[in-house]
mmCIF file with all atom_site columns, C-alpha atoms in Angstrom:
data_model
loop_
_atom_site.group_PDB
_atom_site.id
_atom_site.type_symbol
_atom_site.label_atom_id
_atom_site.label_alt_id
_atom_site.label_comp_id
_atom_site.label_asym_id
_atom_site.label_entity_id
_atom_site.label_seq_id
_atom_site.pdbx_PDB_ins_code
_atom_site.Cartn_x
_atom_site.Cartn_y
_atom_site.Cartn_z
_atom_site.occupancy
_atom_site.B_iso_or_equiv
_atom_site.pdbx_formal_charge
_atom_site.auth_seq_id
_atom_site.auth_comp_id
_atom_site.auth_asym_id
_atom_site.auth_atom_id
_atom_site.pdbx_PDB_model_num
ATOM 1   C CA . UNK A 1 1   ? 0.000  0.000  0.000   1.00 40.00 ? 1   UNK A CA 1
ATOM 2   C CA . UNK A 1 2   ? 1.292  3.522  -1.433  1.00 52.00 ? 2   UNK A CA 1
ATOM 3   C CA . UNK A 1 3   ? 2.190  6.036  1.744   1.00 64.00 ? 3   UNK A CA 1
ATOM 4   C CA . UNK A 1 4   ? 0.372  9.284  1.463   1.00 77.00 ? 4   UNK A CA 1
ATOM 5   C CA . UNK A 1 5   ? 2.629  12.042 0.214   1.00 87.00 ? 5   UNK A CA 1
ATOM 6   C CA . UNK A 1 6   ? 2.264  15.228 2.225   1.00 94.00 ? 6   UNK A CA 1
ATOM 7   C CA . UNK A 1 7   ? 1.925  18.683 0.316   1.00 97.00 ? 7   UNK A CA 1
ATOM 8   C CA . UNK A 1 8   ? 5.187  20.372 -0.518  1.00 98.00 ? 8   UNK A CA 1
ATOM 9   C CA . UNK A 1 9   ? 5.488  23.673 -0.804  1.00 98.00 ? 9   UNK A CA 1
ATOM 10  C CA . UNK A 1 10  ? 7.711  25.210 -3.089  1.00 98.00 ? 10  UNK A CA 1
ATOM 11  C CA . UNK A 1 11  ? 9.258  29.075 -2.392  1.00 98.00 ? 11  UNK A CA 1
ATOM 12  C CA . UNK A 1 12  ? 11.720 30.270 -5.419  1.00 98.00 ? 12  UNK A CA 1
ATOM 13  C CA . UNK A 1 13  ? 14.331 32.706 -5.000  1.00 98.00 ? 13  UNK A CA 1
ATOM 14  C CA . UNK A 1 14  ? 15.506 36.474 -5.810  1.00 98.00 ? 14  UNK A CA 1
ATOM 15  C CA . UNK A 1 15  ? 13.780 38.205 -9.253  1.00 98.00 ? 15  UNK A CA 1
ATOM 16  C CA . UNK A 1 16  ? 12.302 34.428 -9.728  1.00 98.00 ? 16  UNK A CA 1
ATOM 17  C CA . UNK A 1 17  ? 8.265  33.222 -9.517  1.00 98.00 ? 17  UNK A CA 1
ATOM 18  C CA . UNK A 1 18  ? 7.287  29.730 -9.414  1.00 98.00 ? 18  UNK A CA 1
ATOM 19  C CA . UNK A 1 19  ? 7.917  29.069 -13.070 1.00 98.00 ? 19  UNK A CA 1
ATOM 20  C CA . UNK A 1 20  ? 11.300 28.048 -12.052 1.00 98.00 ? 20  UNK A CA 1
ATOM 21  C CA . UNK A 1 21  ? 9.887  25.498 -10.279 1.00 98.00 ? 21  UNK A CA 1
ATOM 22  C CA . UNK A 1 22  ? 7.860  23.850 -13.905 1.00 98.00 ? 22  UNK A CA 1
ATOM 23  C CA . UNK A 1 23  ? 10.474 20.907 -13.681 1.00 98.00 ? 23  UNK A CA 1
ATOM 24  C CA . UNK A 1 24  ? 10.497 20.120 -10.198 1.00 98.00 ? 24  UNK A CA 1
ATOM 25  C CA . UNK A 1 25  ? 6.792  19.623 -10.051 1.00 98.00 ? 25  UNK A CA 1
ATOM 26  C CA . UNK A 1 26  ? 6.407  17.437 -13.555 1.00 98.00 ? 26  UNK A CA 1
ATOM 27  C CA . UNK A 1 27  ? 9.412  15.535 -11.916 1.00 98.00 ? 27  UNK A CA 1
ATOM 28  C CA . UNK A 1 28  ? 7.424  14.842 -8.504  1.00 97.00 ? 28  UNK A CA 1
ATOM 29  C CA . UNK A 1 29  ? 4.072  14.680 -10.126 1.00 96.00 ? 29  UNK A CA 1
ATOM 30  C CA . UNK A 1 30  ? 5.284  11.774 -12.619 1.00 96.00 ? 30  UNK A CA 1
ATOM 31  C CA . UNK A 1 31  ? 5.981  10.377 -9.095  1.00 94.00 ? 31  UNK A CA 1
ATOM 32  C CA . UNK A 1 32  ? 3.110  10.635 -7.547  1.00 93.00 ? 32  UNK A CA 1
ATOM 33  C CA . UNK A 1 33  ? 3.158  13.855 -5.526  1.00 96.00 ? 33  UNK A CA 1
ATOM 34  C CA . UNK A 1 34  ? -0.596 15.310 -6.156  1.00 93.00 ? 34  UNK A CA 1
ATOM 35  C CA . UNK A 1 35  ? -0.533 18.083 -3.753  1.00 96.00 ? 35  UNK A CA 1
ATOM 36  C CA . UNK A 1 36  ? 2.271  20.258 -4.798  1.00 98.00 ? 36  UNK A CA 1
ATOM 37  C CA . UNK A 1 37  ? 2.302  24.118 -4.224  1.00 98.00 ? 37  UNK A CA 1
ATOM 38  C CA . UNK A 1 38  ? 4.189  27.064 -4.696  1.00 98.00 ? 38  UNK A CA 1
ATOM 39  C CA . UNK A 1 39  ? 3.872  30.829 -3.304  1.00 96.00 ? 39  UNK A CA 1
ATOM 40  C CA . UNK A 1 40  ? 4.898  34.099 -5.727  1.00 98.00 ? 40  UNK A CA 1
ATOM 41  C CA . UNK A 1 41  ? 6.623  36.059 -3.138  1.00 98.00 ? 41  UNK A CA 1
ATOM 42  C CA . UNK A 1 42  ? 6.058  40.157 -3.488  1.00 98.00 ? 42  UNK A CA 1
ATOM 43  C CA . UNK A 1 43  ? 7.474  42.086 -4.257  1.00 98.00 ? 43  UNK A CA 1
ATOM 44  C CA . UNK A 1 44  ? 10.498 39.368 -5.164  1.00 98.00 ? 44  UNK A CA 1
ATOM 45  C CA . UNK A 1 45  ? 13.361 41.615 -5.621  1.00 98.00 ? 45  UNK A CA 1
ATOM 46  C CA . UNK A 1 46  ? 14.218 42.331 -2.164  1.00 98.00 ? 46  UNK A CA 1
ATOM 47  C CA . UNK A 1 47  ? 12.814 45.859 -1.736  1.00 98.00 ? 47  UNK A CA 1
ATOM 48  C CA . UNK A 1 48  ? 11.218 44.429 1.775   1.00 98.00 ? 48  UNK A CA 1
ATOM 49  C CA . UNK A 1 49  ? 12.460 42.469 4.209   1.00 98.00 ? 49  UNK A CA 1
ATOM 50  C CA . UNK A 1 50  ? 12.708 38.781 4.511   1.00 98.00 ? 50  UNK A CA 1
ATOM 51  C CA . UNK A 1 51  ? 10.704 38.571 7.334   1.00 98.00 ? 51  UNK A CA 1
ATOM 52  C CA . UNK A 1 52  ? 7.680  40.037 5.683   1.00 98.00 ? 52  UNK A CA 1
ATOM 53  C CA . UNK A 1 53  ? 8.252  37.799 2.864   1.00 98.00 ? 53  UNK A CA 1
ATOM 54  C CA . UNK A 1 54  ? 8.152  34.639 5.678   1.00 98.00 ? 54  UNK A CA 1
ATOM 55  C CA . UNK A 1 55  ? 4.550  36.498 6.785   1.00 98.00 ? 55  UNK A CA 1
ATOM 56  C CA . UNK A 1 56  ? 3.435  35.432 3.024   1.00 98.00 ? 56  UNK A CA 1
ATOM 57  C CA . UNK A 1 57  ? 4.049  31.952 3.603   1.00 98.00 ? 57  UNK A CA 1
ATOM 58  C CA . UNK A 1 58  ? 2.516  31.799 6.944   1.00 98.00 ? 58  UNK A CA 1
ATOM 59  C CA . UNK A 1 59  ? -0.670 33.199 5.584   1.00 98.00 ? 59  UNK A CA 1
ATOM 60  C CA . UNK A 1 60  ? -0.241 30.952 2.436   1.00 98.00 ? 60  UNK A CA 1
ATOM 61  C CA . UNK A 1 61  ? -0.160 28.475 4.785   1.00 98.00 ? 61  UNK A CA 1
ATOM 62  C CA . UNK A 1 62  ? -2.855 29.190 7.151   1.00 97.00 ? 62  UNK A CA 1
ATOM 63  C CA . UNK A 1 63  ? -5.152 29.697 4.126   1.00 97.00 ? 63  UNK A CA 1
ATOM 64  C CA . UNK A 1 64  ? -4.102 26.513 1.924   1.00 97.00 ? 64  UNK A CA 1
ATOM 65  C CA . UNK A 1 65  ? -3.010 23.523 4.201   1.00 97.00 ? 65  UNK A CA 1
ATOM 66  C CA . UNK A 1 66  ? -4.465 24.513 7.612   1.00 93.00 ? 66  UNK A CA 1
ATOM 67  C CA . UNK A 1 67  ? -5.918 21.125 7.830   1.00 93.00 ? 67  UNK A CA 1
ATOM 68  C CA . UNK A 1 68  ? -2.758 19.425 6.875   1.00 94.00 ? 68  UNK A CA 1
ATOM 69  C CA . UNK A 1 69  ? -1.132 17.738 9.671   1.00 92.00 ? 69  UNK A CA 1
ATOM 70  C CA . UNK A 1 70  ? 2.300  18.080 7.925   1.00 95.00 ? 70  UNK A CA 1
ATOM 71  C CA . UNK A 1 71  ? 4.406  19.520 5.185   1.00 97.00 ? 71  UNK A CA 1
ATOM 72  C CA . UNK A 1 72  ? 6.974  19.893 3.614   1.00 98.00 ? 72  UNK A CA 1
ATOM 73  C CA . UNK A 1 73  ? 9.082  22.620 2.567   1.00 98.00 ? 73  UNK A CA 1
ATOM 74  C CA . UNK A 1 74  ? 11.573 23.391 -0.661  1.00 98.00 ? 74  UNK A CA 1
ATOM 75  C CA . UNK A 1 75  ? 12.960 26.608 -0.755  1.00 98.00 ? 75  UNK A CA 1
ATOM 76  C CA . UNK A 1 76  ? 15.486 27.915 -3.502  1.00 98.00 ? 76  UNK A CA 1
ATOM 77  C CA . UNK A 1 77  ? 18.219 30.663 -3.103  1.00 98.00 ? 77  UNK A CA 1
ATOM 78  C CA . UNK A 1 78  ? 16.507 33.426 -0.724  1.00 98.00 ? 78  UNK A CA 1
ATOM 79  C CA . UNK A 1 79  ? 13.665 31.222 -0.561  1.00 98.00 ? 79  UNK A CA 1
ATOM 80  C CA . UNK A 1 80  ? 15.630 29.180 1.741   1.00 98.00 ? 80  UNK A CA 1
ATOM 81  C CA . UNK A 1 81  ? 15.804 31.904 4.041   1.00 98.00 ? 81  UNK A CA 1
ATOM 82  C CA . UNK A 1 82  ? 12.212 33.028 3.832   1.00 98.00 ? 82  UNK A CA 1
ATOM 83  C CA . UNK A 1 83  ? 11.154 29.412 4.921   1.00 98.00 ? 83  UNK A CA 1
ATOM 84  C CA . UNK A 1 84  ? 13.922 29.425 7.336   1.00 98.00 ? 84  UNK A CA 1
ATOM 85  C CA . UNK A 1 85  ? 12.576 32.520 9.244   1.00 98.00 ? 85  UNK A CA 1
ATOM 86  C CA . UNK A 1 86  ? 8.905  31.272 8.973   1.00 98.00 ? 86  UNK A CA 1
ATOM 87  C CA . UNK A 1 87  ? 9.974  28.005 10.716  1.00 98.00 ? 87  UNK A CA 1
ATOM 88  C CA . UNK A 1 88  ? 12.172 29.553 13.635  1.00 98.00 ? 88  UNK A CA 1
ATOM 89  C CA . UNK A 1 89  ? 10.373 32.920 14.169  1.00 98.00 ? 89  UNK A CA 1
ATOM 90  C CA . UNK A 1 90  ? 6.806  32.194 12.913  1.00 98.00 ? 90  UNK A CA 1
ATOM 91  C CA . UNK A 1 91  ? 5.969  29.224 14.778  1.00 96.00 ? 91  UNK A CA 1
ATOM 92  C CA . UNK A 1 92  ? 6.660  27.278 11.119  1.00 97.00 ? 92  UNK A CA 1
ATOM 93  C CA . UNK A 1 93  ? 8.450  24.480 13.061  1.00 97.00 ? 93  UNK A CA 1
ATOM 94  C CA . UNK A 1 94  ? 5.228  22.945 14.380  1.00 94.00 ? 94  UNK A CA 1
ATOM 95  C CA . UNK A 1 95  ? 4.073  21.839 10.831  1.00 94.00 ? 95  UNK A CA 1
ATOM 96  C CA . UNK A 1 96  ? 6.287  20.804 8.836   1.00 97.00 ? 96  UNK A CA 1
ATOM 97  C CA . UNK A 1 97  ? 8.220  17.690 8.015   1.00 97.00 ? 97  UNK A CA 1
ATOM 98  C CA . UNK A 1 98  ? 10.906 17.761 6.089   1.00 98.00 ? 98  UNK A CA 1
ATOM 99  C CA . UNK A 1 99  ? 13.022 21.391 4.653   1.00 98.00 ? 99  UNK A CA 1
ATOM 100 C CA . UNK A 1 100 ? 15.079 21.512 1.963   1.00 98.00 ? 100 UNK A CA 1
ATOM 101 C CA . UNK A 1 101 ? 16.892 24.081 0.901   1.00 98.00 ? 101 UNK A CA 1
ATOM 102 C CA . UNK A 1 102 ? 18.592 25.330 -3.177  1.00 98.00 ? 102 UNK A CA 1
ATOM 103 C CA . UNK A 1 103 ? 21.741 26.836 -2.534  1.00 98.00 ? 103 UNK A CA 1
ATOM 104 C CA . UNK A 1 104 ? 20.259 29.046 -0.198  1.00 98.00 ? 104 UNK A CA 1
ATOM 105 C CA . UNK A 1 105 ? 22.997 32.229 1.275   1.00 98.00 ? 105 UNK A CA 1
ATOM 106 C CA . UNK A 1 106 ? 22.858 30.380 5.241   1.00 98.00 ? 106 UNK A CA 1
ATOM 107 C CA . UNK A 1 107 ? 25.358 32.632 6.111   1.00 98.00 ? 107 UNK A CA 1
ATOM 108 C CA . UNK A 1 108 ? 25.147 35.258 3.241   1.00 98.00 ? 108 UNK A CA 1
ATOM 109 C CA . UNK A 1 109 ? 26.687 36.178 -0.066  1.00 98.00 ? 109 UNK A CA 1
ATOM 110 C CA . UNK A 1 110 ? 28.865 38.744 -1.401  1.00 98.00 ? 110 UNK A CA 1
ATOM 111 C CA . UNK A 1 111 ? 26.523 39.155 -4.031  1.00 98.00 ? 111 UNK A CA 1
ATOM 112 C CA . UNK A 1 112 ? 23.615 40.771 -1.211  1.00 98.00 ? 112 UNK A CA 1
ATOM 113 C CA . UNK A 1 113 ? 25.804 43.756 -2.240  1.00 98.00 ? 113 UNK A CA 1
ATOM 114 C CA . UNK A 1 114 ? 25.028 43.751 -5.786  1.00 97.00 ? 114 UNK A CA 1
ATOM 115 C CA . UNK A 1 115 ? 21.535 46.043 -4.728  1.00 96.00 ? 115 UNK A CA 1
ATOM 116 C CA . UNK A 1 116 ? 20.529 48.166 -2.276  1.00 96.00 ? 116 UNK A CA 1
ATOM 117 C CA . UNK A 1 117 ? 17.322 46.852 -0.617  1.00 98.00 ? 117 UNK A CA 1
ATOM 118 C CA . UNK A 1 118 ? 16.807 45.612 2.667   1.00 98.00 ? 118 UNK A CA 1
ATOM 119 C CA . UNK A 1 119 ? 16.586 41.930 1.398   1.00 98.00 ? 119 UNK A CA 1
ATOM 120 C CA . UNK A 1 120 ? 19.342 42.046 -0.366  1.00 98.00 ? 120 UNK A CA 1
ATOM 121 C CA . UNK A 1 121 ? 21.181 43.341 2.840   1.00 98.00 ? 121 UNK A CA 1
ATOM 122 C CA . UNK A 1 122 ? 19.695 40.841 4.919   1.00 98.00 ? 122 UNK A CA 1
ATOM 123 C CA . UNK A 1 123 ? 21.317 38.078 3.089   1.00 98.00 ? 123 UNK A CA 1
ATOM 124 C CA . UNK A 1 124 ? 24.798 39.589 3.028   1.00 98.00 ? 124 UNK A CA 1
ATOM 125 C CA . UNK A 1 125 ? 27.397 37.693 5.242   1.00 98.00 ? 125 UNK A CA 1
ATOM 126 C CA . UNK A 1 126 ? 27.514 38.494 9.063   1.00 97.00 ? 126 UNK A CA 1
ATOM 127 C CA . UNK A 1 127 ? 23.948 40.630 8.469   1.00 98.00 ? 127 UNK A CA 1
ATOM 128 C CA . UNK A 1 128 ? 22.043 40.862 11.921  1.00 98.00 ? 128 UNK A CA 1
ATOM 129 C CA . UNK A 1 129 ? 19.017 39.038 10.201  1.00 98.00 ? 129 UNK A CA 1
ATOM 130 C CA . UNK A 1 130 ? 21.293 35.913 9.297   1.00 98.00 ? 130 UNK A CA 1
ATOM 131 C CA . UNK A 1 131 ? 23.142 36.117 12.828  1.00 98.00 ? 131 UNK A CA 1
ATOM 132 C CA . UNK A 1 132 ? 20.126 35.851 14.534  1.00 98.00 ? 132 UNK A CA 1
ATOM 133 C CA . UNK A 1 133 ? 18.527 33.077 12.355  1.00 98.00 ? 133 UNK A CA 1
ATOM 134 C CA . UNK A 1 134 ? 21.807 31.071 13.289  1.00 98.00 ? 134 UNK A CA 1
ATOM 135 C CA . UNK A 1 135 ? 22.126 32.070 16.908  1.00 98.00 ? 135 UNK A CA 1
ATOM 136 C CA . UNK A 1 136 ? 19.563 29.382 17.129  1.00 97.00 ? 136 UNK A CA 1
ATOM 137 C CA . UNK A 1 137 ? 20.190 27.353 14.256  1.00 97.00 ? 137 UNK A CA 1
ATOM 138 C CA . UNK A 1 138 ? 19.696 23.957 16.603  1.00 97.00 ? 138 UNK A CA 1
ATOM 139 C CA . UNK A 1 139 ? 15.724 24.615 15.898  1.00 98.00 ? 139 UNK A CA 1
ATOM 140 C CA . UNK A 1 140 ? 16.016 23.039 12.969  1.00 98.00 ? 140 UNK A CA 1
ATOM 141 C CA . UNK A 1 141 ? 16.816 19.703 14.343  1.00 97.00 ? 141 UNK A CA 1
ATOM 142 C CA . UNK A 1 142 ? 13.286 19.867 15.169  1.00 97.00 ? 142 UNK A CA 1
ATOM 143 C CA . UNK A 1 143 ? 12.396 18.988 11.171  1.00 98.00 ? 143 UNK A CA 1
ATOM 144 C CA . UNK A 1 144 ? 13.999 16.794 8.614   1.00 97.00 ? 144 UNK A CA 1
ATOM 145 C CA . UNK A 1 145 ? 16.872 19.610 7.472   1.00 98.00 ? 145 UNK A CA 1
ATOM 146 C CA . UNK A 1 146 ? 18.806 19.157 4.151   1.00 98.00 ? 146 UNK A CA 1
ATOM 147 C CA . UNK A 1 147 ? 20.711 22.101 2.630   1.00 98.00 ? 147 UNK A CA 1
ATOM 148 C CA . UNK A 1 148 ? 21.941 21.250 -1.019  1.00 98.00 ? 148 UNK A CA 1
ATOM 149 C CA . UNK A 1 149 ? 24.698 22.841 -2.624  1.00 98.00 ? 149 UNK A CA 1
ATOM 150 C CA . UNK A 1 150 ? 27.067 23.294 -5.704  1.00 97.00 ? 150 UNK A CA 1
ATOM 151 C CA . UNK A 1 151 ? 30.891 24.148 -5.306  1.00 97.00 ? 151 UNK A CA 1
ATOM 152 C CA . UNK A 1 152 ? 30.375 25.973 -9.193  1.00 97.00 ? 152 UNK A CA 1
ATOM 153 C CA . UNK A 1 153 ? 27.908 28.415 -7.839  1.00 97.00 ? 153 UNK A CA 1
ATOM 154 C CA . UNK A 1 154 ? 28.427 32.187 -8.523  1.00 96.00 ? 154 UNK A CA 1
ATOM 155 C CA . UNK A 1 155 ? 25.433 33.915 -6.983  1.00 97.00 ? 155 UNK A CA 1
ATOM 156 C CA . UNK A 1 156 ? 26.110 31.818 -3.394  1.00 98.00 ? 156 UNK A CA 1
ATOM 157 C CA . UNK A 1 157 ? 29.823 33.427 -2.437  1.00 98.00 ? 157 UNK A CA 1
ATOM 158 C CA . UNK A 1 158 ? 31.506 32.213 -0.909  1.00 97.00 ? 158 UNK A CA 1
ATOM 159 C CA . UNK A 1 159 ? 29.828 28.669 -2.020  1.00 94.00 ? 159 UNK A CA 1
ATOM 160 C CA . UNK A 1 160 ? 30.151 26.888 0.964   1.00 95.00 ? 160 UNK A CA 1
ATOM 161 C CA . UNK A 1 161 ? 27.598 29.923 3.036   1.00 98.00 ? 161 UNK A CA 1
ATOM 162 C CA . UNK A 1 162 ? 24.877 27.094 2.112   1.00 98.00 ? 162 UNK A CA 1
ATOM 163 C CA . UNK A 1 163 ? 26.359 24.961 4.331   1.00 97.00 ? 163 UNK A CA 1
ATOM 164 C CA . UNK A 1 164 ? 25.193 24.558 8.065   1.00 97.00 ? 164 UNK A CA 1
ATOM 165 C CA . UNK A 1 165 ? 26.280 22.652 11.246  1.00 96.00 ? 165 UNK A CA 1
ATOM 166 C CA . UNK A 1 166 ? 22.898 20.863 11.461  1.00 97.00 ? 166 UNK A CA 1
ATOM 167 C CA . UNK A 1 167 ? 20.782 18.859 9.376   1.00 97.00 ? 167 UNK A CA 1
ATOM 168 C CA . UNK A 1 168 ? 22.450 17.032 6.111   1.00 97.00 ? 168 UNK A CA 1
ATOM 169 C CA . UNK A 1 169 ? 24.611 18.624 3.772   1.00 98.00 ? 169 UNK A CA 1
ATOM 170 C CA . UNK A 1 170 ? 24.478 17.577 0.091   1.00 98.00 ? 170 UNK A CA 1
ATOM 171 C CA . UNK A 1 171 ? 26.964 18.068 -2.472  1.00 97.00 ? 171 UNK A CA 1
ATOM 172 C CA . UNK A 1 172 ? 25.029 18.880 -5.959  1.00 97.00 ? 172 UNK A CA 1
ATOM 173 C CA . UNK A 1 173 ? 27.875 19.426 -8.603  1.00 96.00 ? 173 UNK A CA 1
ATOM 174 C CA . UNK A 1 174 ? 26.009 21.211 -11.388 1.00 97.00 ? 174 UNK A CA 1
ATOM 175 C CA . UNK A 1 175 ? 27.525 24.153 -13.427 1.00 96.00 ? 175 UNK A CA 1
ATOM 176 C CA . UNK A 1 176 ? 25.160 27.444 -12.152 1.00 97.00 ? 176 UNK A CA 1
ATOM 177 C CA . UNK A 1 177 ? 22.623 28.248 -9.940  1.00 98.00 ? 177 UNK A CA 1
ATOM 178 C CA . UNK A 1 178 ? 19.817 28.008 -11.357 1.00 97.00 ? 178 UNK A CA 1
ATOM 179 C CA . UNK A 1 179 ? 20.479 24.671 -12.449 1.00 97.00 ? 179 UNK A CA 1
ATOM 180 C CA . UNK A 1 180 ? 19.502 23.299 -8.895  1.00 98.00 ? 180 UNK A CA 1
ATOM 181 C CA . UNK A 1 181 ? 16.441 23.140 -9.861  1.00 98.00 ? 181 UNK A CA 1
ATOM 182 C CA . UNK A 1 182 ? 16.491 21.512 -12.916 1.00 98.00 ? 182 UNK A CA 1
ATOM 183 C CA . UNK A 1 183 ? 19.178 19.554 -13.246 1.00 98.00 ? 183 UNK A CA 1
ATOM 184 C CA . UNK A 1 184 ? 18.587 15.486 -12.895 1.00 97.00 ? 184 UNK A CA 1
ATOM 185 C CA . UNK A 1 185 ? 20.515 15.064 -10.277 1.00 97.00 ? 185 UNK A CA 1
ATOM 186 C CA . UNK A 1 186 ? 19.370 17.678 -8.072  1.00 98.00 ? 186 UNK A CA 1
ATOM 187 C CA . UNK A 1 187 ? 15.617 16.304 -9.283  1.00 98.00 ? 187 UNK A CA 1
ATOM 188 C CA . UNK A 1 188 ? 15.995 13.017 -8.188  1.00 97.00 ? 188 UNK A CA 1
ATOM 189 C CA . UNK A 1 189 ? 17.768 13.821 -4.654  1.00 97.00 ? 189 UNK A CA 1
ATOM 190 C CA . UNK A 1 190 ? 14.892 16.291 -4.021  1.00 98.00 ? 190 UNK A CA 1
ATOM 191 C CA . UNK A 1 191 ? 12.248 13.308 -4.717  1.00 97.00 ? 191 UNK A CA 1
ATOM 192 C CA . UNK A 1 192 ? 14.083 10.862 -2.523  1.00 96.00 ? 192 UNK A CA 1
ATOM 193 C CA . UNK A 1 193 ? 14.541 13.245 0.296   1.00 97.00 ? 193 UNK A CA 1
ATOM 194 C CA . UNK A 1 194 ? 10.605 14.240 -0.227  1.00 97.00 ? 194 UNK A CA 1
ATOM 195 C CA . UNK A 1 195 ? 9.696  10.441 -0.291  1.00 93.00 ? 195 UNK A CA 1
ATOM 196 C CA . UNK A 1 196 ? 9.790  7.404  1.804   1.00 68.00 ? 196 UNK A CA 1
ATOM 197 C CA . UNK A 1 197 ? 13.503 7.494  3.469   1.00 56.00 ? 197 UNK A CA 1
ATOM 198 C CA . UNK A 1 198 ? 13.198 3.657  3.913   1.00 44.00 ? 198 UNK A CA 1
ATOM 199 C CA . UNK A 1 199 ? 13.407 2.991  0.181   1.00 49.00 ? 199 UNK A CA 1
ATOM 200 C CA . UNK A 1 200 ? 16.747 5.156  -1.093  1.00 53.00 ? 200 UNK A CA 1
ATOM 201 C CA . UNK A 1 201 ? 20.239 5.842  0.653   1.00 58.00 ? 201 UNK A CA 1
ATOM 202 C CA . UNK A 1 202 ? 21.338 8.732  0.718   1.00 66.00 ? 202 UNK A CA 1
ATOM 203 C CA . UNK A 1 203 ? 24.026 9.919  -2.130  1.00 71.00 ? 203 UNK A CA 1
ATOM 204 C CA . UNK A 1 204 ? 27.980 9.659  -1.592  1.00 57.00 ? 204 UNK A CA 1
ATOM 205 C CA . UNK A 1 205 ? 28.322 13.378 -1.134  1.00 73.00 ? 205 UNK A CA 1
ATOM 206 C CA . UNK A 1 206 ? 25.870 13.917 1.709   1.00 77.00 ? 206 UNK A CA 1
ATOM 207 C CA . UNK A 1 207 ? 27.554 14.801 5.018   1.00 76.00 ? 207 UNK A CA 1
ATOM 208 C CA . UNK A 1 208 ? 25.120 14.257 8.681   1.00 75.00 ? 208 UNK A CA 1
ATOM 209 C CA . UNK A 1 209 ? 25.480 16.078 11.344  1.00 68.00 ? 209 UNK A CA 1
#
């Protein structure tokens, strides 16, 4: 007998909308994921804060999968950190299942400096919004954590910011960013991580902690 899927929730990144998300959802759907959603943040260019971003996805939430008694969570680039502040300042931690995050700036990027909004200074390195997300970065051993990454990226400087001391790391060794969500092998470690744990092992590069 099939185990029910949860919903998953999918939250894109910087200047993105959940277009970039068309292959990961014909990927899970051809595997039998049914209840897949995912949020247009806005605005998406980082002229407000993170943290009213997060709001979005709490309401999103509270409006779309109230009655679900989990969920799950993918978020790419800032995504990542939107999710990440709904779970550990929004009361997000209570819901959901498993998080995954895209090459997602944990503890910032030089490129936050590239524009002058508050997003894009919240996700610059040692930024008082990212230093108080990890001044309490155990609460996500309270979920099923799993930060992917690729050593090639060049919007994630420097490229190892998407790694954390908690949760699993993966190693993802595609060519660009935005190839973490579309590339085969980020695909299928996405849909393993989303699905039954029993039936895959997890790949070569993955580190525990």
């Amino acid at each position: 007998m099939a185990i029910a899927l949860p919903p998953v929730l999918l939250i894109h990144g910087i200047d993105d909308t959940v277009e970039i998300f068309a292959a990961l959802k014909r990927y899970l759907g051809d595997r039998g994921w049914s209840n897949i959603h995912a949020l247009n943040l806005r605005p998406n260019n980082g002229d407000v804060g993170l943290d009213i971003l997060a709001e979005q996805i709490r309401d999103y939430i509270d409006h779309h999968l109230a009655d679900a008694p989990h969920l799950d969570i993918v978020g790419f680039s800032m995504g990542g950190i939107v999710a990440r502040y709904y779970l550990q300042r929004l009361n997000g931690l209570k819901q959901v299942r498993r998080f995954i995050t895209l090459s997602s700036p944990h503890n910032g990027t030089w490129t936050g400096y590239l524009r002058f909004n508050t997003g894009a200074a919240q996700m610059r390195p040692n930024s008082a919004f990212l230093q108080d997300l990890n001044r309490t970065i155990e609460e996500l051993q309270q979920v099923e954590f799993t930060s992917l990454w690729t050593p090639y990226d060049l919007m994630i400087l420097p490229v190892n910011s998407s790694r954390l001391p908690v949760g699993t790391m993966i190693t993802v060794p595609v060519l660009a960013h935005p190839l973490m969500v579309t590339d085969q092998r980020s695909l299928k470690i996405i849909a393993d991580l989303l699905g039954d744990r029993s039936q895959h092992q997890q790949p070569a590069s993955a580190t525990r902690f």
